[in-house]
PDB file of C-alpha atoms in Angstrom:
ATOM      1  CA  UNK K  12      45.795 -75.488  61.655  1.00  0.00           C
ATOM      2  CA  UNK K  13      48.730 -73.145  61.700  1.00  0.00           C
ATOM      3  CA  UNK K  14      51.008 -71.844  59.059  1.00  0.00           C
ATOM      4  CA  UNK K  15      53.060 -74.391  57.164  1.00  0.00           C
ATOM      5  CA  UNK K  16      56.687 -73.599  56.378  1.00  0.00           C
ATOM      6  CA  UNK K  17      59.376 -71.433  57.915  1.00  0.00           C
ATOM      7  CA  UNK K  18      59.511 -68.585  55.417  1.00  0.00           C
ATOM      8  CA  UNK K  19      59.446 -64.918  56.386  1.00  0.00           C
ATOM      9  CA  UNK K  20      56.138 -63.250  57.104  1.00  0.00           C
ATOM     10  CA  UNK K  21      54.769 -60.955  54.420  1.00  0.00           C
ATOM     11  CA  UNK K  22      53.837 -58.061  56.710  1.00  0.00           C
ATOM     12  CA  UNK K  23      55.604 -56.557  59.689  1.00  0.00           C
ATOM     13  CA  UNK K  24      53.914 -55.114  62.724  1.00  0.00           C
ATOM     14  CA  UNK K  25      54.299 -51.551  63.910  1.00  0.00           C
ATOM     15  CA  UNK K  26      56.362 -52.826  66.831  1.00  0.00           C
ATOM     16  CA  UNK K  27      58.890 -54.397  64.473  1.00  0.00           C
ATOM     17  CA  UNK K  28      59.111 -51.218  62.397  1.00  0.00           C
ATOM     18  CA  UNK K  29      59.527 -49.120  65.564  1.00  0.00           C
ATOM     19  CA  UNK K  30      62.277 -51.435  66.788  1.00  0.00           C
ATOM     20  CA  UNK K  31      64.125 -51.193  63.462  1.00  0.00           C
ATOM     21  CA  UNK K  32      63.859 -47.390  63.371  1.00  0.00           C
ATOM     22  CA  UNK K  33      65.041 -47.194  66.988  1.00  0.00           C
ATOM     23  CA  UNK K  34      68.034 -49.425  66.257  1.00  0.00           C
ATOM     24  CA  UNK K  35      69.085 -47.314  63.261  1.00  0.00           C
ATOM     25  CA  UNK K  36      68.606 -44.059  65.191  1.00  0.00           C
ATOM     26  CA  UNK K  37      70.605 -45.441  68.118  1.00  0.00           C
ATOM     27  CA  UNK K  38      73.449 -46.461  65.801  1.00  0.00           C
ATOM     28  CA  UNK K  39      73.541 -42.987  64.237  1.00  0.00           C
ATOM     29  CA  UNK K  40      73.603 -41.343  67.661  1.00  0.00           C
ATOM     30  CA  UNK K  41      76.451 -43.584  68.828  1.00  0.00           C
ATOM     31  CA  UNK K  42      78.459 -42.731  65.703  1.00  0.00           C
ATOM     32  CA  UNK K  43      77.810 -39.000  66.260  1.00  0.00           C
ATOM     33  CA  UNK K  44      78.963 -39.362  69.880  1.00  0.00           C
ATOM     34  CA  UNK K  45      82.153 -41.146  68.838  1.00  0.00           C
ATOM     35  CA  UNK K  46      82.921 -38.455  66.236  1.00  0.00           C
ATOM     36  CA  UNK K  47      82.323 -35.715  68.822  1.00  0.00           C
ATOM     37  CA  UNK K  48      84.614 -37.344  71.393  1.00  0.00           C
ATOM     38  CA  UNK K  49      87.322 -37.771  68.756  1.00  0.00           C
ATOM     39  CA  UNK K  50      86.988 -34.126  67.687  1.00  0.00           C
ATOM     40  CA  UNK K  51      87.170 -32.905  71.286  1.00  0.00           C
ATOM     41  CA  UNK K  52      90.239 -34.932  72.194  1.00  0.00           C
ATOM     42  CA  UNK K  53      92.115 -34.833  68.885  1.00  0.00           C
ATOM     43  CA  UNK K  54      95.685 -33.521  69.060  1.00  0.00           C
ATOM     44  CA  UNK K  55      96.181 -29.772  68.654  1.00  0.00           C
ATOM     45  CA  UNK K  56      96.729 -29.057  64.927  1.00  0.00           C
ATOM     46  CA  UNK K  57      99.240 -26.314  65.842  1.00  0.00           C
ATOM     47  CA  UNK K  58     101.365 -28.883  67.641  1.00  0.00           C
ATOM     48  CA  UNK K  59     101.160 -27.223  71.055  1.00  0.00           C
ATOM     49  CA  UNK K  60     100.198 -28.749  74.358  1.00  0.00           C
ATOM     50  CA  UNK K  61      97.622 -26.082  75.157  1.00  0.00           C
ATOM     51  CA  UNK K  62      94.849 -24.269  73.272  1.00  0.00           C
ATOM     52  CA  UNK K  63      97.238 -22.363  70.997  1.00  0.00           C
ATOM     53  CA  UNK K  64      95.643 -23.954  67.931  1.00  0.00           C
ATOM     54  CA  UNK K  65      92.340 -22.233  68.713  1.00  0.00           C
ATOM     55  CA  UNK K  66      93.769 -18.726  68.208  1.00  0.00           C
ATOM     56  CA  UNK K  67      92.651 -18.416  64.536  1.00  0.00           C
ATOM     57  CA  UNK K  68      89.140 -19.598  65.460  1.00  0.00           C
ATOM     58  CA  UNK K  69      88.546 -17.174  68.331  1.00  0.00           C
ATOM     59  CA  UNK K  70      87.633 -13.505  67.749  1.00  0.00           C
TER      60      UNK K  70
END
């Protein structure tokens, strides 16, 4: 006979753990990508239309 009931299983397989870790890692990488794109295309803090706001950062 099989298992009776519809409750959750007590143990998870390595495939399930790998899938969960991959999903979390993928989410973190997507968030990092979104933050990077925002940082690259954010308006110039100096208010100019060119790279004038980078002057204090460059040697």
